[in-house]
XYZ file of C-alpha atoms in Angstrom:
658
model
C -173.309 -4.010 -1.983
C -174.250 -1.399 0.607
C -177.964 -1.995 -0.575
C -177.772 -5.448 -0.390
C -176.375 -5.746 3.201
C -179.222 -3.310 4.402
C -181.551 -5.564 2.864
C -179.985 -8.719 4.586
C -179.977 -6.936 7.938
C -183.664 -5.928 7.859
C -184.632 -9.422 6.946
C -182.441 -10.979 9.805
C -184.125 -8.487 12.434
C -187.568 -9.462 11.351
C -186.664 -13.187 11.461
C -185.253 -13.108 14.963
C -188.129 -11.129 16.639
C -191.043 -13.189 14.822
C -193.089 -15.292 17.133
C -192.116 -18.738 17.913
C -195.630 -20.113 16.722
C -194.822 -18.457 13.210
C -191.394 -19.985 13.399
C -192.813 -23.507 14.085
C -195.551 -23.110 11.556
C -193.054 -22.122 8.788
C -190.803 -25.098 9.718
C -193.630 -27.467 9.391
C -195.344 -26.406 6.452
C -192.404 -24.893 4.227
C -189.007 -26.672 5.429
C -186.698 -24.560 3.183
C -182.812 -25.615 2.770
C -180.405 -23.170 4.108
C -179.113 -22.754 0.359
C -182.618 -21.705 -0.896
C -183.232 -19.490 2.040
C -180.135 -17.318 1.329
C -180.787 -16.759 -2.312
C -180.131 -13.050 -3.150
C -182.070 -10.940 -5.556
C -179.841 -8.950 -8.077
C -180.037 -5.156 -7.339
C -180.085 -2.690 -10.284
C -179.926 0.920 -9.905
C -179.296 4.185 -11.596
C -175.596 4.620 -12.862
C -175.110 0.782 -13.100
C -174.753 -0.132 -16.600
C -173.880 -4.245 -16.077
C -174.123 -7.025 -13.447
C -172.635 -10.292 -13.566
C -175.122 -13.015 -12.379
C -173.317 -14.439 -9.314
C -174.395 -18.216 -8.333
C -175.312 -16.895 -5.042
C -178.283 -14.941 -6.764
C -179.948 -17.576 -8.610
C -181.481 -21.191 -7.688
C -181.061 -24.376 -9.559
C -183.896 -27.177 -9.874
C -183.107 -30.127 -12.031
C -185.902 -31.897 -13.593
C -184.967 -35.397 -14.251
C -188.316 -36.191 -16.394
C -188.048 -33.066 -18.364
C -191.786 -32.577 -17.974
C -192.269 -30.059 -15.388
C -194.075 -26.852 -16.188
C -193.778 -23.483 -14.914
C -197.013 -23.850 -13.069
C -195.742 -27.017 -11.311
C -192.332 -25.373 -10.620
C -193.739 -22.586 -8.761
C -195.544 -24.925 -6.588
C -194.454 -24.829 -3.019
C -193.104 -28.663 -3.071
C -191.087 -27.855 -6.228
C -190.164 -24.356 -4.959
C -188.416 -25.744 -2.088
C -186.181 -27.945 -4.249
C -184.303 -24.885 -5.653
C -180.510 -24.877 -4.524
C -178.600 -21.827 -4.549
C -175.967 -21.665 -7.447
C -172.812 -21.824 -5.407
C -174.077 -24.941 -3.687
C -174.398 -27.096 -6.661
C -172.921 -27.416 -10.066
C -173.060 -24.238 -12.351
C -173.434 -26.092 -15.472
C -175.524 -28.970 -16.848
C -174.183 -31.988 -15.610
C -176.759 -34.534 -17.035
C -177.971 -34.100 -20.642
C -180.962 -36.088 -20.286
C -182.445 -33.403 -17.431
C -183.982 -30.070 -17.881
C -182.679 -27.364 -15.504
C -184.708 -24.654 -13.937
C -183.157 -21.448 -12.818
C -184.859 -18.723 -10.716
C -183.578 -15.242 -10.560
C -184.846 -12.291 -8.818
C -183.882 -8.555 -9.652
C -184.860 -5.693 -7.795
C -184.793 -2.148 -9.129
C -183.762 0.049 -6.606
C -185.279 3.566 -7.518
C -186.511 4.726 -10.944
C -185.318 2.448 -13.873
C -184.358 4.915 -16.711
C -182.685 2.338 -18.811
C -184.082 -1.130 -20.347
C -181.969 -3.896 -18.912
C -181.328 -7.230 -20.645
C -180.308 -10.879 -19.446
C -177.669 -12.550 -21.522
C -176.704 -16.024 -21.478
C -173.323 -16.677 -22.761
C -173.381 -20.216 -24.054
C -175.047 -20.273 -27.539
C -174.961 -24.203 -27.519
C -178.040 -24.574 -25.317
C -180.532 -26.726 -27.238
C -183.779 -25.640 -25.514
C -184.159 -22.305 -23.654
C -187.351 -20.773 -22.365
C -187.798 -17.674 -20.530
C -190.830 -16.582 -18.224
C -190.999 -13.402 -16.637
C -193.652 -13.912 -13.725
C -194.804 -10.092 -13.805
C -195.193 -9.847 -17.844
C -196.424 -13.384 -19.363
C -196.564 -11.603 -22.784
C -192.837 -11.691 -22.890
C -192.475 -15.435 -22.710
C -189.798 -16.624 -25.133
C -189.038 -20.094 -26.464
C -185.941 -20.420 -28.563
C -182.730 -22.525 -28.513
C -179.816 -23.867 -30.753
C -182.358 -26.541 -32.075
C -184.855 -23.643 -33.362
C -184.280 -21.103 -36.110
C -182.717 -17.772 -35.233
C -186.076 -16.096 -35.927
C -187.556 -17.463 -32.613
C -185.392 -15.070 -30.702
C -186.933 -11.839 -30.051
C -183.453 -10.319 -30.312
C -181.330 -11.750 -33.195
C -178.052 -11.842 -31.387
C -175.461 -14.892 -31.307
C -176.102 -15.223 -27.517
C -179.603 -15.704 -25.870
C -180.765 -12.208 -25.016
C -183.894 -11.490 -22.989
C -185.799 -8.119 -22.074
C -186.221 -7.881 -18.341
C -189.340 -5.725 -17.392
C -188.554 -3.929 -14.188
C -190.479 -1.431 -12.154
C -188.994 1.118 -9.875
C -188.637 -0.246 -6.279
C -190.000 -3.641 -7.299
C -188.670 -7.179 -7.171
C -189.213 -9.270 -10.333
C -188.930 -13.122 -10.637
C -187.800 -14.883 -13.507
C -187.473 -18.412 -14.721
C -185.314 -19.962 -17.345
C -185.627 -23.457 -18.475
C -182.638 -25.026 -19.876
C -182.072 -28.361 -21.603
C -178.798 -29.168 -23.691
C -177.123 -32.194 -25.050
C -173.924 -30.748 -23.897
C -172.413 -29.857 -20.522
C -173.004 -26.081 -21.103
C -172.677 -23.504 -18.372
C -175.195 -21.060 -16.615
C -172.926 -17.971 -17.055
C -175.002 -15.109 -17.393
C -174.908 -11.148 -17.145
C -177.429 -8.166 -16.682
C -176.683 -5.290 -19.166
C -178.479 -2.069 -20.283
C -178.989 -1.026 -23.843
C -176.173 1.185 -23.777
C -173.843 -1.188 -22.289
C -175.053 -3.881 -24.832
C -174.376 -1.356 -27.475
C -170.768 -0.409 -26.264
C -170.189 -4.612 -25.802
C -171.351 -5.286 -29.282
C -169.101 -2.715 -30.793
C -166.296 -3.828 -29.015
C -166.906 -7.537 -29.440
C -167.760 -7.609 -33.059
C -164.805 -5.177 -33.779
C -162.549 -7.872 -32.324
C -164.192 -10.703 -33.840
C -164.218 -8.991 -37.279
C -160.458 -8.630 -36.793
C -159.887 -12.068 -35.665
C -161.826 -13.569 -38.791
C -160.162 -11.208 -40.841
C -156.639 -12.484 -39.659
C -157.953 -15.832 -40.401
C -159.029 -14.867 -44.005
C -156.036 -13.170 -44.830
C -153.865 -16.248 -43.942
C -156.130 -18.510 -45.859
C -155.776 -16.315 -48.885
C -152.314 -15.703 -48.604
C -150.892 -19.519 -48.130
C -153.741 -20.387 -50.886
C -152.085 -18.138 -53.247
C -148.587 -19.424 -52.128
C -149.689 -22.971 -52.820
C -151.060 -21.979 -56.341
C -147.715 -20.416 -57.344
C -145.135 -22.885 -56.191
C -147.446 -26.032 -55.576
C -146.217 -27.045 -52.274
C -148.683 -29.417 -50.254
C -147.937 -28.111 -46.890
C -149.580 -24.860 -47.607
C -152.735 -26.537 -48.753
C -152.765 -28.390 -45.797
C -152.238 -25.339 -43.710
C -155.214 -23.833 -45.600
C -157.529 -26.625 -44.686
C -156.336 -26.478 -41.009
C -157.056 -22.576 -40.687
C -160.439 -23.033 -42.664
C -161.441 -25.696 -39.990
C -160.439 -23.616 -37.102
C -162.587 -20.667 -38.714
C -165.519 -23.084 -38.751
C -165.141 -24.145 -35.281
C -164.974 -20.916 -33.846
C -167.940 -19.667 -36.084
C -170.078 -22.575 -34.298
C -168.477 -21.622 -30.924
C -169.165 -18.065 -30.717
C -172.461 -18.527 -32.712
C -171.761 -16.010 -35.304
C -172.261 -18.858 -38.164
C -175.782 -19.267 -36.697
C -176.288 -15.635 -36.525
C -175.136 -14.959 -40.138
C -174.647 -17.759 -42.428
C -177.272 -20.561 -41.695
C -179.840 -18.732 -39.493
C -182.685 -20.700 -40.549
C -180.868 -24.223 -40.567
C -180.745 -25.223 -36.775
C -179.805 -28.912 -38.056
C -176.839 -27.631 -39.936
C -175.896 -25.580 -36.889
C -175.823 -28.787 -34.922
C -173.952 -30.632 -37.327
C -171.321 -28.221 -37.533
C -171.052 -27.845 -33.604
C -170.545 -31.639 -33.491
C -168.521 -32.026 -36.592
C -166.031 -28.928 -36.700
C -163.830 -30.031 -33.647
C -163.503 -33.392 -35.520
C -162.689 -31.902 -38.457
C -160.326 -29.714 -36.944
C -158.513 -32.653 -35.462
C -158.117 -34.341 -38.932
C -156.823 -31.287 -40.589
C -154.371 -30.479 -37.891
C -152.827 -33.917 -37.715
C -152.962 -33.863 -41.642
C -150.903 -30.554 -41.606
C -148.707 -30.855 -38.421
C -147.571 -34.468 -39.767
C -146.240 -32.794 -42.960
C -144.870 -29.661 -41.454
C -142.868 -31.585 -38.830
C -141.764 -34.035 -41.422
C -142.857 -36.705 -38.824
C -143.306 -39.808 -41.460
C -139.513 -39.167 -42.387
C -137.912 -38.202 -39.220
C -140.160 -40.614 -36.748
C -141.612 -43.223 -38.991
C -142.501 -45.731 -36.348
C -143.877 -43.012 -34.071
C -145.897 -41.731 -37.195
C -147.664 -45.097 -37.911
C -149.011 -45.218 -34.028
C -150.198 -41.505 -34.524
C -152.142 -42.001 -37.499
C -153.788 -45.081 -35.967
C -154.578 -42.902 -32.666
C -155.867 -39.985 -34.910
C -158.168 -42.204 -36.940
C -159.232 -44.095 -34.046
C -160.013 -41.029 -31.969
C -162.182 -39.598 -34.893
C -164.132 -42.913 -35.289
C -164.814 -42.831 -31.503
C -165.579 -39.157 -31.337
C -168.122 -39.757 -34.438
C -169.792 -42.441 -32.747
C -170.113 -40.572 -29.475
C -171.471 -37.411 -31.454
C -174.104 -39.536 -33.497
C -175.298 -42.233 -31.101
C -173.507 -42.720 -27.594
C -173.816 -39.000 -26.215
C -171.631 -40.050 -23.398
C -170.344 -36.336 -22.973
C -166.665 -37.482 -22.314
C -165.696 -37.139 -25.798
C -163.813 -33.605 -25.150
C -161.299 -35.480 -23.360
C -160.509 -37.620 -26.132
C -158.998 -34.707 -28.161
C -156.276 -34.295 -25.782
C -154.630 -37.730 -26.608
C -153.648 -36.969 -30.405
C -153.102 -33.461 -29.634
C -150.664 -34.330 -26.960
C -148.965 -36.849 -29.338
C -148.351 -34.255 -31.811
C -147.049 -31.842 -29.282
C -144.696 -34.656 -28.160
C -143.950 -35.303 -31.702
C -143.136 -31.623 -32.386
C -140.742 -31.862 -29.184
C -138.954 -34.704 -30.643
C -138.505 -33.220 -34.156
C -137.100 -30.004 -32.324
C -134.651 -31.825 -30.573
C -133.389 -33.587 -33.715
C -132.428 -30.110 -35.059
C -135.711 -28.761 -36.899
C -135.671 -25.018 -36.195
C -139.226 -24.510 -37.393
C -140.688 -26.819 -34.859
C -139.841 -24.258 -32.102
C -142.475 -22.044 -33.501
C -145.143 -24.822 -33.417
C -144.095 -25.222 -29.687
C -144.529 -21.889 -28.774
C -147.948 -21.438 -30.637
C -149.554 -24.484 -29.369
C -148.466 -23.893 -25.959
C -150.538 -20.593 -25.913
C -153.591 -22.677 -27.667
C -152.908 -25.166 -24.923
C -153.218 -22.365 -22.087
C -156.489 -21.226 -23.589
C -157.828 -24.805 -23.783
C -157.202 -25.150 -20.095
C -159.473 -22.185 -19.260
C -161.995 -23.756 -21.400
C -161.676 -27.035 -19.472
C -162.141 -25.268 -16.255
C -165.412 -23.756 -17.624
C -166.583 -27.197 -18.762
C -165.884 -28.501 -15.121
C -168.001 -25.587 -13.715
C -164.918 -23.791 -12.271
C -165.475 -20.092 -12.978
C -162.541 -18.716 -10.853
C -160.660 -17.576 -13.990
C -163.814 -16.849 -15.952
C -163.685 -13.274 -17.399
C -163.909 -11.606 -20.761
C -160.079 -12.265 -21.192
C -160.141 -15.779 -20.723
C -163.200 -16.461 -22.625
C -161.830 -15.072 -25.815
C -158.305 -16.153 -24.955
C -158.569 -19.105 -27.335
C -159.506 -16.597 -30.213
C -156.276 -14.601 -29.440
C -154.348 -17.877 -29.177
C -155.537 -18.993 -32.349
C -154.639 -15.738 -34.071
C -151.016 -15.843 -32.686
C -150.960 -19.521 -33.657
C -151.775 -19.050 -37.400
C -149.571 -16.070 -37.647
C -146.728 -17.839 -36.046
C -147.199 -20.997 -38.084
C -147.450 -19.051 -41.231
C -143.804 -17.657 -40.654
C -142.741 -21.102 -39.203
C -143.787 -22.369 -42.615
C -142.107 -19.852 -44.592
C -138.891 -20.506 -42.549
C -139.340 -24.105 -43.360
C -139.656 -23.381 -46.932
C -136.495 -21.132 -46.822
C -134.454 -23.906 -45.053
C -135.492 -26.162 -48.005
C -134.515 -23.683 -50.708
C -131.271 -23.093 -49.002
C -130.748 -26.491 -49.094
C -131.777 -26.815 -52.674
C -129.405 -24.009 -53.613
C -126.510 -25.827 -51.937
C -127.193 -28.785 -53.936
C -127.651 -26.880 -57.152
C -124.076 -25.547 -56.248
C -122.736 -28.705 -55.927
C -124.275 -30.052 -59.109
C -122.878 -27.213 -60.813
C -119.417 -28.123 -59.859
C -120.159 -31.487 -61.131
C -121.503 -30.218 -64.262
C -118.416 -28.018 -64.576
C -116.229 -31.324 -64.080
C -118.321 -33.166 -66.699
C -117.992 -30.377 -69.115
C -114.194 -30.583 -68.551
C -114.251 -34.205 -69.277
C -116.437 -33.782 -72.219
C -114.139 -31.050 -73.506
C -111.212 -33.337 -73.230
C -113.322 -35.918 -74.875
C -114.027 -33.486 -77.553
C -110.441 -32.796 -78.096
C -109.464 -36.299 -78.262
C -112.146 -36.858 -81.100
C -110.831 -33.809 -82.790
C -107.021 -34.996 -82.704
C -108.594 -38.567 -83.909
C -110.246 -36.963 -86.625
C -107.218 -35.054 -87.773
C -105.220 -38.239 -87.422
C -107.951 -40.083 -89.677
C -107.599 -36.981 -92.288
C -103.798 -37.350 -92.181
C -103.975 -40.956 -92.848
C -106.735 -40.380 -95.554
C -104.348 -37.901 -97.126
C -101.310 -40.189 -97.086
C -103.352 -43.155 -98.427
C -104.632 -40.947 -101.175
C -101.319 -39.528 -102.170
C -99.865 -43.151 -101.956
C -102.609 -44.512 -104.238
C -102.327 -41.550 -106.566
C -98.483 -41.991 -106.879
C -98.960 -45.943 -107.358
C -101.329 -45.263 -109.865
C -99.263 -42.991 -111.671
C -96.311 -45.456 -111.552
C -98.516 -48.174 -112.823
C -99.896 -45.966 -115.557
C -96.287 -45.165 -116.759
C -95.335 -48.980 -116.325
C -98.400 -49.776 -118.427
C -97.489 -47.130 -121.161
C -93.829 -48.898 -120.893
C -95.587 -52.376 -121.358
C -97.719 -51.074 -124.272
C -94.696 -49.481 -125.867
C -92.634 -52.894 -125.202
C -95.649 -55.104 -126.756
C -94.226 -54.307 -130.066
C -91.083 -56.038 -129.006
C -92.560 -59.043 -127.497
C -92.174 -61.173 -130.265
C -88.632 -60.607 -130.576
C -87.958 -60.607 -126.742
C -89.717 -63.295 -125.060
C -87.395 -63.540 -122.499
C -87.680 -59.796 -121.719
C -91.466 -60.066 -121.752
C -91.518 -62.920 -119.057
C -89.302 -60.890 -117.031
C -91.469 -57.722 -117.330
C -94.630 -59.890 -116.626
C -93.013 -61.331 -113.520
C -92.323 -57.906 -112.444
C -95.561 -56.558 -113.315
C -97.149 -59.436 -111.186
C -94.918 -58.543 -108.329
C -95.869 -54.861 -108.314
C -99.675 -55.801 -108.436
C -99.211 -58.092 -105.499
C -97.196 -55.246 -103.451
C -99.949 -53.012 -104.665
C -102.837 -54.843 -103.370
C -101.043 -55.415 -100.185
C -100.427 -51.908 -99.555
C -104.378 -51.246 -100.514
C -105.279 -53.729 -98.125
C -103.113 -52.346 -95.369
C -104.530 -48.945 -96.201
C -108.180 -50.176 -95.571
C -107.078 -51.808 -92.457
C -105.658 -48.659 -90.973
C -108.494 -46.525 -92.349
C -110.870 -48.849 -90.614
C -108.866 -49.154 -87.462
C -108.284 -45.346 -87.123
C -111.926 -45.126 -86.344
C -111.329 -47.190 -83.172
C -110.251 -46.269 -79.446
C -109.055 -49.029 -77.687
C -110.727 -50.161 -74.538
C -107.962 -48.984 -72.416
C -108.051 -45.355 -73.995
C -112.094 -45.372 -73.518
C -111.856 -46.322 -69.914
C -109.508 -43.477 -69.261
C -112.567 -41.056 -70.591
C -115.362 -43.263 -68.900
C -113.235 -44.858 -65.737
C -116.405 -46.065 -64.030
C -120.243 -46.266 -63.661
C -120.713 -42.887 -62.108
C -119.031 -41.214 -65.173
C -121.053 -43.073 -67.467
C -124.232 -42.126 -65.572
C -123.301 -38.551 -65.206
C -122.620 -38.367 -69.232
C -125.979 -40.542 -69.818
C -127.911 -37.999 -67.424
C -126.621 -34.852 -69.250
C -127.120 -36.399 -72.565
C -130.872 -37.277 -71.744
C -132.070 -34.248 -69.978
C -130.128 -31.815 -72.048
C -132.983 -29.938 -73.193
C -134.467 -29.833 -69.731
C -136.550 -32.075 -67.530
C -140.067 -33.004 -68.197
C -141.953 -35.646 -66.172
C -143.033 -38.599 -68.411
C -145.981 -39.191 -66.298
C -147.556 -35.695 -65.655
C -145.366 -33.240 -67.652
C -144.105 -31.312 -64.543
C -141.004 -29.534 -65.179
C -139.697 -29.375 -61.728
C -137.641 -32.265 -60.017
C -135.287 -33.283 -57.252
C -132.896 -35.900 -56.592
C -134.067 -39.503 -56.585
C -132.725 -42.433 -54.150
C -130.737 -43.766 -57.156
C -127.571 -42.009 -58.320
C -128.510 -39.326 -60.921
C -132.102 -40.145 -60.986
C -134.655 -37.399 -61.081
C -138.087 -37.307 -59.027
C -141.060 -35.255 -60.240
C -141.899 -32.754 -57.277
C -145.730 -33.034 -58.232
C -146.458 -36.980 -58.631
C -143.345 -38.213 -56.950
C -142.590 -40.317 -60.240
C -138.740 -41.415 -60.418
C -136.922 -41.825 -63.507
C -133.333 -43.107 -63.434
C -130.536 -42.393 -65.837
C -130.622 -45.562 -67.778
C -134.403 -45.542 -68.246
C -135.504 -45.361 -71.867
C -132.071 -46.043 -73.233
C -130.102 -48.920 -74.580
C -128.715 -49.569 -70.949
C -132.238 -50.327 -69.484
C -131.853 -53.469 -67.744
C -128.517 -54.155 -68.849
C -126.867 -57.083 -67.361
C -123.152 -56.459 -67.533
C -120.916 -53.041 -66.777
C -122.355 -50.000 -68.264
C -118.707 -48.840 -69.195
C -118.423 -51.863 -71.432
C -122.088 -51.451 -72.804
C -121.079 -48.178 -73.627
C -117.952 -49.156 -75.354
C -119.825 -51.808 -77.123
C -122.175 -49.314 -78.714
C -119.356 -47.038 -79.598
C -117.612 -50.028 -81.534
C -120.731 -51.150 -83.156
C -121.772 -47.714 -84.392
C -118.341 -46.727 -85.520
C -118.219 -49.934 -87.719
C -121.595 -49.337 -88.989
C -122.851 -52.462 -87.309
C -120.148 -54.646 -89.134
C -118.603 -55.801 -86.018
C -118.722 -59.749 -84.962
C -119.750 -60.684 -81.554
C -116.651 -62.868 -81.241
C -114.465 -59.844 -81.618
C -116.775 -57.973 -79.176
C -116.526 -60.934 -76.682
C -112.814 -60.982 -76.987
C -112.379 -57.075 -76.572
C -114.854 -56.781 -73.717
C -114.069 -59.972 -71.932
C -117.752 -61.157 -72.048
C -119.463 -64.253 -73.340
C -120.138 -64.311 -76.891
C -124.150 -65.049 -76.292
C -124.243 -61.807 -74.027
C -122.410 -59.675 -76.807
C -124.576 -61.043 -79.411
C -127.610 -60.277 -77.685
C -126.510 -56.635 -77.023
C -125.342 -56.508 -80.727
C -128.847 -57.148 -81.829
C -130.216 -54.459 -79.469
C -127.789 -51.802 -80.679
C -128.387 -53.035 -84.141
C -132.237 -52.380 -83.763
C -131.767 -49.026 -82.245
C -129.535 -47.956 -85.310
C -132.257 -49.301 -87.536
C -134.967 -47.244 -85.853
C -132.740 -44.117 -85.832
C -132.084 -44.371 -89.615
C -136.053 -44.214 -89.861
C -136.365 -40.808 -87.922
C -136.967 -37.666 -89.981
C -134.043 -35.745 -88.350
C -131.416 -38.596 -89.156
C -128.158 -37.485 -90.567
C -125.757 -39.937 -91.967
C -122.639 -38.366 -90.331
C -124.086 -37.897 -86.854
C -122.499 -39.096 -83.795
C -122.835 -42.339 -82.099
C -124.538 -41.010 -79.116
C -127.774 -40.519 -81.057
C -128.469 -44.164 -80.666
C -128.163 -44.280 -76.871
C -131.546 -42.326 -76.275
C -133.469 -45.359 -77.410
C -136.980 -45.059 -75.699
C -138.467 -48.309 -77.436
C -137.625 -50.493 -74.376
C -140.862 -50.269 -71.669
C -140.053 -49.589 -68.205
C -141.624 -50.030 -64.977
C -142.762 -46.989 -63.083
C -140.863 -46.206 -60.185
C -141.879 -44.155 -56.904
C -139.684 -42.550 -54.417
């Protein structure tokens, strides 16, 4: 700064004590604007390692035609048009124009190190560097040309400055870009560049390492548990990585150095892809479709419209205001997170915190886009990288907390289900005990009937022997024979009546009346519980995709596949599918028909169940068909229980979706 002040004082004294005629001649022939007259050269000296190019140290000339050459720019008429950098915009305001920068560098004393000029913005489509002192170092490069066109293969534009001791060198830069890029630049020595490269690439390596770890970690979790939220998070972090690779130029430097067209596609498409993946992830993470269904519809419409308009602007319109269109969907997503947090979702607070940091870094980016460089420094330039690292880590933790909350809720639901199953098992034990008592009663009755039949048979045998012995006396005792015949006839009548009563009691011993049956299955819920336990006794398998994990559906005791979301009710693929009357009566009807081996009339069924005979007949045919199909299976057992008939899956069912 002391050297610059001495230079300015000397220049002022020479100008004040100059001749009046020379001043008039200067004003007449070369009228220079105040801004152009005060452009100061950059001064480098021994011991100085780097120097920020302040706007007061370069001049700017806008070329709307884009056809001016270096010789034309150096002509006095055009040279007077250069405006000092702090008196005009410090970025490319009109994307159809070419911008010329004029920079002067003075070496104070011997130059012991090589100096380089670095342009920070790597998105400038065309860059031409003209050192007036050494035309052999003219360089033509830019984002539209392969990386090989750069004399130094670096992600930013880097140009060697040929400096001589105690001499002032003039350099021209011609810039043309399709976006409103800035003129930020810095002078560095080779030692400063080496130190800067080591620190910058180390930090960027750590940054991309964290992103890669997050991608691999969450992808492995998705492959293990199949939760789609993790896959959406992986897509979001991947699009973030692609955006940063295009923004900092590392993608063009290492991944596609010979494909500038692909570089432009990535630069234009990565922000749009990030918007899509972020909305795709954030909506599911915040459960917006379930918690805010009406707001979610508008949110999806805004995101899709924004994407279409951004694509149209990137491909055709090139209006330059597409950057502001990103703020609308991101703002709506942030507002959705706030509302979900107010509704009690604890994981949403991490979402709000992470994106508050990103919003702060985006604010610094907006200031740079507007040409306001007050807060521009290394920390603010790379603040978005740091904010995104914090964001991906915090969101990964928030995702884990959400999954843990879901797991806790599942454990509570399972505990409740275990209690219900315990109650069901108790009811089943009572039913088994009742059936055991019925079986004992049946065996007792059968034993008594067999003893009675044996006793009556023995009596009949003895009486028959008596009759045979008395046949010899029939001719002599007709009257006695008549009396004996009458006695035998009466005895046979009593025996037939007793046999009929015994058979009737044996048949009735298999029955349980509807009142007693209703105490075992009192309502529809008890029937559905029993039917669901019987149906999925060997575990759940989705009939659509074969998946074995499920959750509760909307209907009572239905099950929904966690992979394809196919819902199967407890009555699906059973005799009670599309049953038109009470499932309690239907279950009792199956019990009666199976117990009587199908020999139970529809009239009696109508009387017992208090239903129309036509309804009973139709359902009886359905049960008989199921019994017939059951007899044809290889594992059929004649003595098997009546519940085997219930799981008849021959009736087609419609697919259900939750």
